[in-house]
Tab-separated table of C-alpha atoms in Angstrom:
chain	number	residue	atom	x	y	z
X	1	UNK	CA	0.000	0.000	0.000
X	2	UNK	CA	1.389	3.359	-1.000
X	3	UNK	CA	2.237	5.886	1.715
X	4	UNK	CA	1.245	8.710	-0.563
X	5	UNK	CA	-1.598	10.868	0.767
X	6	UNK	CA	-4.966	10.562	-0.926
X	7	UNK	CA	-5.520	13.923	-2.663
X	8	UNK	CA	-9.258	13.644	-1.953
X	9	UNK	CA	-8.773	13.658	1.846
X	10	UNK	CA	-5.376	15.219	2.473
X	11	UNK	CA	-6.772	18.701	3.107
X	12	UNK	CA	-9.863	17.732	5.090
X	13	UNK	CA	-8.249	17.980	8.534
X	14	UNK	CA	-6.727	21.362	7.756
X	15	UNK	CA	-9.998	22.629	6.257
X	16	UNK	CA	-11.954	21.497	9.326
X	17	UNK	CA	-9.520	23.276	11.655
X	18	UNK	CA	-9.760	26.466	9.599
X	19	UNK	CA	-13.546	26.320	9.749
X	20	UNK	CA	-13.458	25.823	13.517
X	21	UNK	CA	-10.960	28.662	13.963
X	22	UNK	CA	-13.272	30.928	12.014
X	23	UNK	CA	-16.273	29.785	14.026
X	24	UNK	CA	-14.623	29.649	17.465
X	25	UNK	CA	-16.193	32.958	18.402
X	26	UNK	CA	-19.545	31.392	17.544
X	27	UNK	CA	-19.198	28.501	20.023
X	28	UNK	CA	-20.800	30.423	22.890
X	29	UNK	CA	-23.681	31.881	20.838
X	30	UNK	CA	-24.265	28.462	19.284
X	31	UNK	CA	-24.384	26.761	22.675
X	32	UNK	CA	-26.805	29.368	24.000
X	33	UNK	CA	-29.086	28.805	21.011
X	34	UNK	CA	-29.222	25.069	21.720
X	35	UNK	CA	-29.408	25.663	25.487
X	36	UNK	CA	-32.507	27.839	25.124
X	37	UNK	CA	-34.160	25.637	22.494
X	38	UNK	CA	-33.864	28.188	19.697
X	39	UNK	CA	-31.714	26.013	17.404
X	40	UNK	CA	-33.260	22.545	17.146
X	41	UNK	CA	-31.446	21.781	13.882
X	42	UNK	CA	-28.134	22.572	12.258
X	43	UNK	CA	-29.950	24.494	9.528
X	44	UNK	CA	-31.537	26.807	12.097
X	45	UNK	CA	-28.157	27.180	13.808
X	46	UNK	CA	-26.576	28.184	10.499
X	47	UNK	CA	-29.233	30.811	9.882
X	48	UNK	CA	-29.165	32.190	13.432
X	49	UNK	CA	-25.371	32.508	13.496
X	50	UNK	CA	-25.131	33.898	9.985
X	51	UNK	CA	-22.305	31.538	9.024
X	52	UNK	CA	-21.784	28.963	6.319
X	53	UNK	CA	-23.214	25.480	6.693
X	54	UNK	CA	-19.684	24.085	6.908
X	55	UNK	CA	-18.745	26.467	9.740
X	56	UNK	CA	-21.962	25.672	11.608
X	57	UNK	CA	-21.167	21.987	11.230
X	58	UNK	CA	-17.673	22.481	12.656
X	59	UNK	CA	-19.069	24.492	15.582
X	60	UNK	CA	-21.693	21.851	16.336
X	61	UNK	CA	-19.058	19.112	16.137
X	62	UNK	CA	-16.821	20.955	18.598
X	63	UNK	CA	-19.684	21.419	21.068
X	64	UNK	CA	-20.422	17.716	20.724
X	65	UNK	CA	-16.756	16.892	21.377
X	66	UNK	CA	-16.955	18.973	24.561
X	67	UNK	CA	-19.824	16.755	25.722
X	68	UNK	CA	-22.364	19.596	25.676
X	69	UNK	CA	-24.669	18.721	22.781
X	70	UNK	CA	-25.489	15.782	20.566
X	71	UNK	CA	-25.720	16.006	16.781
X	72	UNK	CA	-28.323	13.574	15.475
X	73	UNK	CA	-27.686	12.779	11.811
X	74	UNK	CA	-31.089	11.164	11.350
X	75	UNK	CA	-33.434	13.259	9.196
X	76	UNK	CA	-34.922	16.288	10.917
X	77	UNK	CA	-37.048	19.122	9.646
X	78	UNK	CA	-35.551	20.872	6.657
X	79	UNK	CA	-35.070	24.627	6.857
X	80	UNK	CA	-38.107	26.209	5.227
X	81	UNK	CA	-39.586	22.771	4.596
X	82	UNK	CA	-37.511	22.241	1.449
X	83	UNK	CA	-34.202	20.715	0.555
X	84	UNK	CA	-32.176	18.143	2.441
X	85	UNK	CA	-33.364	17.494	6.028
X	86	UNK	CA	-31.014	19.002	8.577
X	87	UNK	CA	-29.225	17.271	11.428
X	88	UNK	CA	-30.992	17.677	14.756
X	89	UNK	CA	-29.228	19.309	17.703
X	90	UNK	CA	-29.986	18.144	21.229
X	91	UNK	CA	-28.491	18.744	24.640
X	92	UNK	CA	-26.205	15.950	25.819
X	93	UNK	CA	-28.173	13.964	28.376
X	94	UNK	CA	-25.028	12.649	30.052
X	95	UNK	CA	-23.052	15.897	29.864
X	96	UNK	CA	-21.727	18.191	32.605
X	97	UNK	CA	-23.998	19.686	35.255
X	98	UNK	CA	-24.149	22.680	37.560
X	99	UNK	CA	-24.812	22.333	41.263
X	100	UNK	CA	-27.856	24.415	42.213
X	101	UNK	CA	-28.867	25.244	45.780
X	102	UNK	CA	-31.883	27.091	47.166
X	103	UNK	CA	-32.635	28.279	50.698
X	104	UNK	CA	-36.082	29.566	51.694
X	105	UNK	CA	-38.065	30.145	54.859
X	106	UNK	CA	-39.209	26.526	55.065
X	107	UNK	CA	-35.991	24.712	54.225
X	108	UNK	CA	-33.468	24.138	51.469
X	109	UNK	CA	-32.885	21.934	48.443
X	110	UNK	CA	-29.980	20.941	46.189
X	111	UNK	CA	-30.075	19.781	42.583
X	112	UNK	CA	-27.900	19.045	39.571
X	113	UNK	CA	-28.959	20.894	36.419
X	114	UNK	CA	-27.671	20.186	32.925
X	115	UNK	CA	-27.630	22.129	29.693
X	116	UNK	CA	-31.112	23.112	28.586
X	117	UNK	CA	-32.228	23.756	32.161
X	118	UNK	CA	-32.851	20.040	32.755
X	119	UNK	CA	-32.912	18.985	36.400
X	120	UNK	CA	-30.857	15.796	36.436
X	121	UNK	CA	-31.108	14.931	40.141
X	122	UNK	CA	-32.413	16.453	43.362
X	123	UNK	CA	-31.674	15.837	47.011
X	124	UNK	CA	-34.519	15.626	49.546
X	125	UNK	CA	-35.222	19.082	50.932
X	126	UNK	CA	-34.583	20.001	54.550
X	127	UNK	CA	-37.490	21.617	56.410
X	128	UNK	CA	-35.567	23.678	58.957
X	129	UNK	CA	-33.140	26.548	58.441
X	130	UNK	CA	-30.488	27.245	61.047
X	131	UNK	CA	-29.789	30.829	62.103
X	132	UNK	CA	-26.147	30.350	61.095
X	133	UNK	CA	-25.788	30.723	57.296
X	134	UNK	CA	-22.570	28.686	57.313
X	135	UNK	CA	-24.358	25.641	58.765
X	136	UNK	CA	-27.205	25.857	56.286
X	137	UNK	CA	-25.007	26.376	53.248
X	138	UNK	CA	-22.612	23.675	54.385
X	139	UNK	CA	-25.511	21.218	54.580
X	140	UNK	CA	-27.016	22.080	51.210
X	141	UNK	CA	-23.619	21.936	49.484
X	142	UNK	CA	-22.890	18.538	51.043
X	143	UNK	CA	-26.245	17.311	49.730
X	144	UNK	CA	-25.228	18.522	46.272
X	145	UNK	CA	-21.780	16.958	46.586
X	146	UNK	CA	-23.415	13.635	47.388
X	147	UNK	CA	-25.470	13.920	44.206
X	148	UNK	CA	-22.273	14.509	42.244
X	149	UNK	CA	-20.626	11.492	43.821
X	150	UNK	CA	-23.657	9.338	43.112
X	151	UNK	CA	-24.071	10.395	39.496
X	152	UNK	CA	-20.384	10.771	38.644
X	153	UNK	CA	-21.137	13.924	36.633
X	154	UNK	CA	-18.609	16.628	35.884
X	155	UNK	CA	-19.541	19.910	37.609
X	156	UNK	CA	-19.034	23.278	35.878
X	157	UNK	CA	-19.774	25.373	38.980
X	158	UNK	CA	-22.390	26.148	41.614
X	159	UNK	CA	-25.200	28.657	42.085
X	160	UNK	CA	-27.231	29.629	45.149
X	161	UNK	CA	-30.717	31.183	45.349
X	162	UNK	CA	-31.681	33.002	48.561
X	163	UNK	CA	-34.822	34.943	49.624
X	164	UNK	CA	-32.973	38.226	49.931
X	165	UNK	CA	-31.568	40.986	47.805
X	166	UNK	CA	-27.915	40.125	47.164
X	167	UNK	CA	-25.780	43.268	47.033
X	168	UNK	CA	-22.916	43.508	44.584
X	169	UNK	CA	-19.986	43.392	44.349
X	170	UNK	CA	-19.607	41.610	47.709
X	171	UNK	CA	-22.485	39.119	47.553
X	172	UNK	CA	-24.126	40.189	50.816
X	173	UNK	CA	-27.670	39.132	51.751
X	174	UNK	CA	-29.003	42.540	52.744
X	175	UNK	CA	-32.523	41.670	53.836
X	176	UNK	CA	-33.058	37.983	54.667
X	177	UNK	CA	-36.330	39.035	56.347
X	178	UNK	CA	-37.852	35.574	56.527
X	179	UNK	CA	-34.691	33.832	57.721
X	180	UNK	CA	-33.022	34.320	61.082
X	181	UNK	CA	-29.774	35.227	59.334
X	182	UNK	CA	-27.927	38.420	60.188
X	183	UNK	CA	-28.444	41.372	57.853
X	184	UNK	CA	-25.555	41.615	55.404
X	185	UNK	CA	-24.502	37.968	55.723
X	186	UNK	CA	-21.712	37.315	53.148
X	187	UNK	CA	-23.604	34.462	51.527
X	188	UNK	CA	-21.564	34.276	48.327
X	189	UNK	CA	-18.259	34.024	50.215
X	190	UNK	CA	-19.671	31.430	52.607
X	191	UNK	CA	-21.176	29.442	49.738
X	192	UNK	CA	-17.891	29.566	47.817
X	193	UNK	CA	-15.996	28.322	50.881
X	194	UNK	CA	-18.450	25.461	51.346
X	195	UNK	CA	-18.169	24.519	47.663
X	196	UNK	CA	-14.358	24.459	47.867
X	197	UNK	CA	-14.435	22.466	51.132
X	198	UNK	CA	-16.605	19.858	49.428
X	199	UNK	CA	-14.006	19.459	46.667
X	200	UNK	CA	-16.265	20.904	43.969
X	201	UNK	CA	-14.499	22.781	41.180
X	202	UNK	CA	-15.763	25.702	39.144
X	203	UNK	CA	-16.951	29.182	40.142
X	204	UNK	CA	-19.641	29.783	42.779
X	205	UNK	CA	-22.390	32.403	42.546
X	206	UNK	CA	-25.332	33.665	44.614
X	207	UNK	CA	-28.451	35.641	43.735
X	208	UNK	CA	-31.965	36.553	44.753
X	209	UNK	CA	-34.422	33.686	44.289
X	210	UNK	CA	-37.020	35.612	42.246
X	211	UNK	CA	-34.322	37.126	40.026
X	212	UNK	CA	-33.115	33.621	39.293
X	213	UNK	CA	-36.628	32.301	38.743
X	214	UNK	CA	-37.168	35.055	36.166
X	215	UNK	CA	-33.900	34.208	34.410
X	216	UNK	CA	-34.840	30.527	34.210
X	217	UNK	CA	-38.356	31.271	32.940
X	218	UNK	CA	-36.979	33.665	30.321
X	219	UNK	CA	-34.596	31.052	28.952
X	220	UNK	CA	-36.651	27.889	29.347
X	221	UNK	CA	-40.217	28.664	30.420
X	222	UNK	CA	-43.131	31.101	30.272
X	223	UNK	CA	-40.893	34.100	29.586
X	224	UNK	CA	-39.182	32.710	26.502
X	225	UNK	CA	-39.285	35.212	23.652
X	226	UNK	CA	-40.170	38.224	25.812
X	227	UNK	CA	-37.990	41.281	25.426
X	228	UNK	CA	-38.930	43.064	28.670
X	229	UNK	CA	-40.113	40.424	31.140
X	230	UNK	CA	-41.537	41.230	34.572
X	231	UNK	CA	-41.725	38.384	37.080
X	232	UNK	CA	-43.569	38.688	40.401
X	233	UNK	CA	-43.792	35.763	42.782
X	234	UNK	CA	-44.537	34.780	46.331
X	235	UNK	CA	-42.913	31.613	47.535
X	236	UNK	CA	-42.881	30.487	51.123
X	237	UNK	CA	-42.953	33.997	52.608
X	238	UNK	CA	-42.969	37.520	51.208
X	239	UNK	CA	-43.185	38.818	47.638
X	240	UNK	CA	-40.359	39.365	45.167
X	241	UNK	CA	-39.967	40.766	41.691
X	242	UNK	CA	-37.491	40.685	38.829
X	243	UNK	CA	-37.015	42.237	35.405
X	244	UNK	CA	-35.244	40.702	32.410
X	245	UNK	CA	-34.289	43.190	29.690
X	246	UNK	CA	-33.022	41.902	26.323
X	247	UNK	CA	-32.123	38.566	27.900
X	248	UNK	CA	-30.231	39.999	30.886
X	249	UNK	CA	-31.371	40.430	34.455
X	250	UNK	CA	-31.794	44.062	35.422
X	251	UNK	CA	-30.338	44.179	38.921
X	252	UNK	CA	-29.615	47.898	39.226
X	253	UNK	CA	-26.353	49.568	40.154
X	254	UNK	CA	-25.612	47.237	43.068
X	255	UNK	CA	-27.918	44.243	42.678
X	256	UNK	CA	-30.880	45.686	44.576
X	257	UNK	CA	-33.390	46.538	41.829
X	258	UNK	CA	-37.039	45.401	41.793
X	259	UNK	CA	-37.736	45.078	45.510
X	260	UNK	CA	-41.427	45.022	44.618
X	261	UNK	CA	-42.450	43.463	47.919
X	262	UNK	CA	-42.287	46.881	49.524
X	263	UNK	CA	-44.788	48.608	47.268
X	264	UNK	CA	-47.665	49.850	49.419
X	265	UNK	CA	-50.985	48.365	48.274
X	266	UNK	CA	-53.045	48.762	51.447
X	267	UNK	CA	-52.134	51.881	53.459
X	268	UNK	CA	-54.213	50.692	56.434
X	269	UNK	CA	-52.867	47.162	56.201
X	270	UNK	CA	-50.516	44.962	58.166
X	271	UNK	CA	-47.203	46.224	59.545
X	272	UNK	CA	-44.314	45.157	57.329
X	273	UNK	CA	-40.855	43.969	58.372
X	274	UNK	CA	-39.385	46.950	56.516
X	275	UNK	CA	-41.059	49.392	58.902
X	276	UNK	CA	-43.832	50.349	56.505
X	277	UNK	CA	-47.452	49.230	56.429
X	278	UNK	CA	-49.545	47.436	53.857
X	279	UNK	CA	-46.677	46.328	51.600
X	280	UNK	CA	-47.182	43.565	49.021
X	281	UNK	CA	-44.769	41.504	51.121
X	282	UNK	CA	-47.320	41.144	53.925
X	283	UNK	CA	-50.555	41.702	51.981
X	284	UNK	CA	-50.176	39.187	49.133
X	285	UNK	CA	-48.123	36.227	50.384
X	286	UNK	CA	-49.272	32.786	51.643
X	287	UNK	CA	-49.502	33.861	55.282
X	288	UNK	CA	-51.637	36.875	54.322
X	289	UNK	CA	-54.012	34.639	52.373
X	290	UNK	CA	-54.376	32.101	55.174
X	291	UNK	CA	-55.064	34.833	57.715
X	292	UNK	CA	-57.499	36.580	55.345
X	293	UNK	CA	-59.374	33.288	54.961
X	294	UNK	CA	-59.548	32.838	58.728
X	295	UNK	CA	-57.271	29.814	58.736
X	296	UNK	CA	-54.735	29.125	61.454
X	297	UNK	CA	-51.493	28.051	59.711
X	298	UNK	CA	-50.156	24.742	60.979
X	299	UNK	CA	-46.587	23.467	61.171
X	300	UNK	CA	-47.176	20.253	59.229
X	301	UNK	CA	-46.376	21.584	55.743
X	302	UNK	CA	-45.112	24.857	54.292
X	303	UNK	CA	-47.278	27.962	54.244
X	304	UNK	CA	-47.115	27.931	50.451
X	305	UNK	CA	-48.498	24.401	50.256
X	306	UNK	CA	-51.240	25.200	52.778
X	307	UNK	CA	-52.283	28.288	50.820
X	308	UNK	CA	-52.194	26.528	47.437
X	309	UNK	CA	-54.166	23.552	48.777
X	310	UNK	CA	-56.810	25.859	50.259
X	311	UNK	CA	-57.223	27.748	46.988
X	312	UNK	CA	-57.400	24.630	44.856
X	313	UNK	CA	-59.726	22.563	47.025
X	314	UNK	CA	-61.987	25.088	48.801
X	315	UNK	CA	-62.344	28.018	46.406
X	316	UNK	CA	-66.121	27.521	46.419
X	317	UNK	CA	-66.171	28.414	50.132
X	318	UNK	CA	-67.312	32.081	50.247
X	319	UNK	CA	-64.736	32.958	52.913
X	320	UNK	CA	-61.894	31.514	50.828
X	321	UNK	CA	-63.165	33.196	47.672
X	322	UNK	CA	-63.435	36.623	49.325
X	323	UNK	CA	-59.910	36.228	50.738
X	324	UNK	CA	-58.587	35.275	47.297
X	325	UNK	CA	-60.311	38.265	45.703
X	326	UNK	CA	-58.757	40.598	48.289
X	327	UNK	CA	-55.283	39.278	47.482
X	328	UNK	CA	-55.945	39.432	43.739
X	329	UNK	CA	-56.991	43.081	44.036
X	330	UNK	CA	-53.876	43.991	46.043
X	331	UNK	CA	-51.614	42.089	43.676
X	332	UNK	CA	-53.298	43.729	40.677
X	333	UNK	CA	-52.791	47.173	42.181
X	334	UNK	CA	-49.068	46.461	42.613
X	335	UNK	CA	-48.744	45.040	39.100
X	336	UNK	CA	-50.496	48.056	37.574
X	337	UNK	CA	-48.018	50.400	39.225
X	338	UNK	CA	-45.124	48.331	37.913
X	339	UNK	CA	-46.610	48.299	34.409
X	340	UNK	CA	-46.892	52.086	34.484
X	341	UNK	CA	-43.220	52.398	35.439
X	342	UNK	CA	-41.610	49.562	33.468
X	343	UNK	CA	-43.883	48.966	30.439
X	344	UNK	CA	-42.998	45.244	30.155
X	345	UNK	CA	-44.216	43.179	27.220
X	346	UNK	CA	-45.050	40.192	29.457
X	347	UNK	CA	-45.742	39.488	33.134
X	348	UNK	CA	-45.256	36.049	34.658
X	349	UNK	CA	-46.422	35.046	38.120
X	350	UNK	CA	-44.988	32.376	40.398
X	351	UNK	CA	-45.779	30.630	43.662
X	352	UNK	CA	-49.150	31.481	45.217
X	353	UNK	CA	-49.625	34.269	42.645
X	354	UNK	CA	-49.701	31.653	39.904
X	355	UNK	CA	-52.471	29.827	41.774
X	356	UNK	CA	-54.406	33.085	42.258
X	357	UNK	CA	-54.143	33.728	38.517
X	358	UNK	CA	-55.453	30.233	37.785
X	359	UNK	CA	-58.343	30.726	40.238
X	360	UNK	CA	-59.646	33.963	38.688
X	361	UNK	CA	-57.593	35.129	35.697
X	362	UNK	CA	-60.144	37.649	34.467
X	363	UNK	CA	-60.332	39.498	37.792
X	364	UNK	CA	-56.580	39.984	38.013
X	365	UNK	CA	-56.260	41.100	34.401
X	366	UNK	CA	-59.179	43.510	34.838
X	367	UNK	CA	-57.624	45.110	37.917
X	368	UNK	CA	-54.305	45.606	36.118
X	369	UNK	CA	-56.000	46.997	33.009
X	370	UNK	CA	-58.172	49.350	35.042
X	371	UNK	CA	-55.264	50.848	36.978
X	372	UNK	CA	-52.638	50.814	34.228
X	373	UNK	CA	-52.088	53.727	31.867
X	374	UNK	CA	-51.592	51.286	29.015
X	375	UNK	CA	-54.106	48.651	30.071
X	376	UNK	CA	-57.100	50.042	28.205
X	377	UNK	CA	-55.280	49.743	24.875
X	378	UNK	CA	-54.870	45.993	25.122
X	379	UNK	CA	-52.798	45.428	28.213
X	380	UNK	CA	-49.796	43.272	28.897
X	381	UNK	CA	-50.107	39.461	28.843
X	382	UNK	CA	-50.124	37.943	32.338
X	383	UNK	CA	-49.076	34.294	32.390
X	384	UNK	CA	-48.239	31.657	35.014
X	385	UNK	CA	-44.658	30.496	35.443
X	386	UNK	CA	-44.256	27.029	33.938
X	387	UNK	CA	-41.033	25.597	35.357
X	388	UNK	CA	-40.886	23.430	38.440
X	389	UNK	CA	-38.153	24.631	40.814
X	390	UNK	CA	-37.418	27.664	38.637
X	391	UNK	CA	-35.215	29.313	41.287
X	392	UNK	CA	-33.026	26.197	41.315
X	393	UNK	CA	-32.812	26.227	37.527
X	394	UNK	CA	-31.958	29.929	37.660
X	395	UNK	CA	-29.226	29.314	40.230
X	396	UNK	CA	-27.736	26.789	37.818
X	397	UNK	CA	-27.915	29.393	35.036
X	398	UNK	CA	-25.445	31.505	37.013
X	399	UNK	CA	-22.982	28.623	36.994
X	400	UNK	CA	-23.609	27.811	33.346
X	401	UNK	CA	-23.074	31.400	32.165
X	402	UNK	CA	-19.248	31.214	31.953
X	403	UNK	CA	-19.638	28.100	29.796
X	404	UNK	CA	-22.203	29.830	27.592
X	405	UNK	CA	-19.844	32.794	27.238
X	406	UNK	CA	-16.774	30.713	26.349
X	407	UNK	CA	-17.232	26.926	26.173
X	408	UNK	CA	-13.591	26.184	25.341
X	409	UNK	CA	-12.172	28.540	27.959
X	410	UNK	CA	-14.483	27.264	30.686
X	411	UNK	CA	-14.067	23.551	29.999
X	412	UNK	CA	-10.555	23.141	28.621
X	413	UNK	CA	-8.788	26.339	29.624
X	414	UNK	CA	-9.113	28.053	26.251
X	415	UNK	CA	-6.993	25.519	24.411
């Protein structure tokens, strides 16, 4: 057999490398397109990136080699419905994961989240939260580390969601009102130390739980496709808000934007932890609903579950219905004020607010339209959040972001 190179294949390796070099800057954008479900085929990827089909193929092949996506050569939908069917692009089911952690008033939970916002594994949630942040974060990180050991997955980093504004640049939890933590607890530093102590590699991040829920919903859920997305939610206690502008969280100059829980919606209402009275935080959360309905909250399950169960199973009870209508009216008043200020193109609601929307969608939309400057001309769509554990998924998004920005640099040191 001759050792002479076959002229038909001699240049293929060099050509492929040139294509990849040209498309290396497209690796991150390409991964984000697959990650958010906007490029289901190689043809769509080619069009979205504005590159040649050969370059898109080289980019997809490199992302597959990194273990992030899978290129399925079986026939998929052709671009425009004509021509040769394009290869399908899917997230790699056995690829790397991010460790996601969430702490709330009724406990904590850890999970592993892969590309595409897929929750790969979760650890059983704890129902008590110690007053020492280091103990709580140490426990939730150890639960996540055990998941990593069990699954054998590579970890790209870790993200933490907390029910507090997280001030930048120091990562301080400024108002953990529904936890017994000290004001200004350095949660990001503590979380990072716990992650390192557990032997987990990759960067560690921390953020407000509703901010992260909004980010997850914008990329993978009810907020997908919105340009200016407003998210308002009540979880286990209190009310939070978040704004996503052009795909990026709007967190303000120091991470403290959209503290919507402290909008006054009932001037003669309940005293708030902030020192005010009648804030959304205490007028439209699960505890407020239970008290409005004349129910005595029990310790058996979370306040959120008690409130959701009451709404879903006893809405026909006049007392429950009147209580729900009172909360809907207060929530609608707060949303109308936010619409007047922010002019979002979509509102999504989470936690108990999602259940209130399901119970009486027309009442809430009517209140917002009536009190909004723009409501009478058509109004802004108000939709329920669709992701389970969206704050966990959002926490993972923080850890995935460096990979989305630079897949090669994050996973192989920029080789």
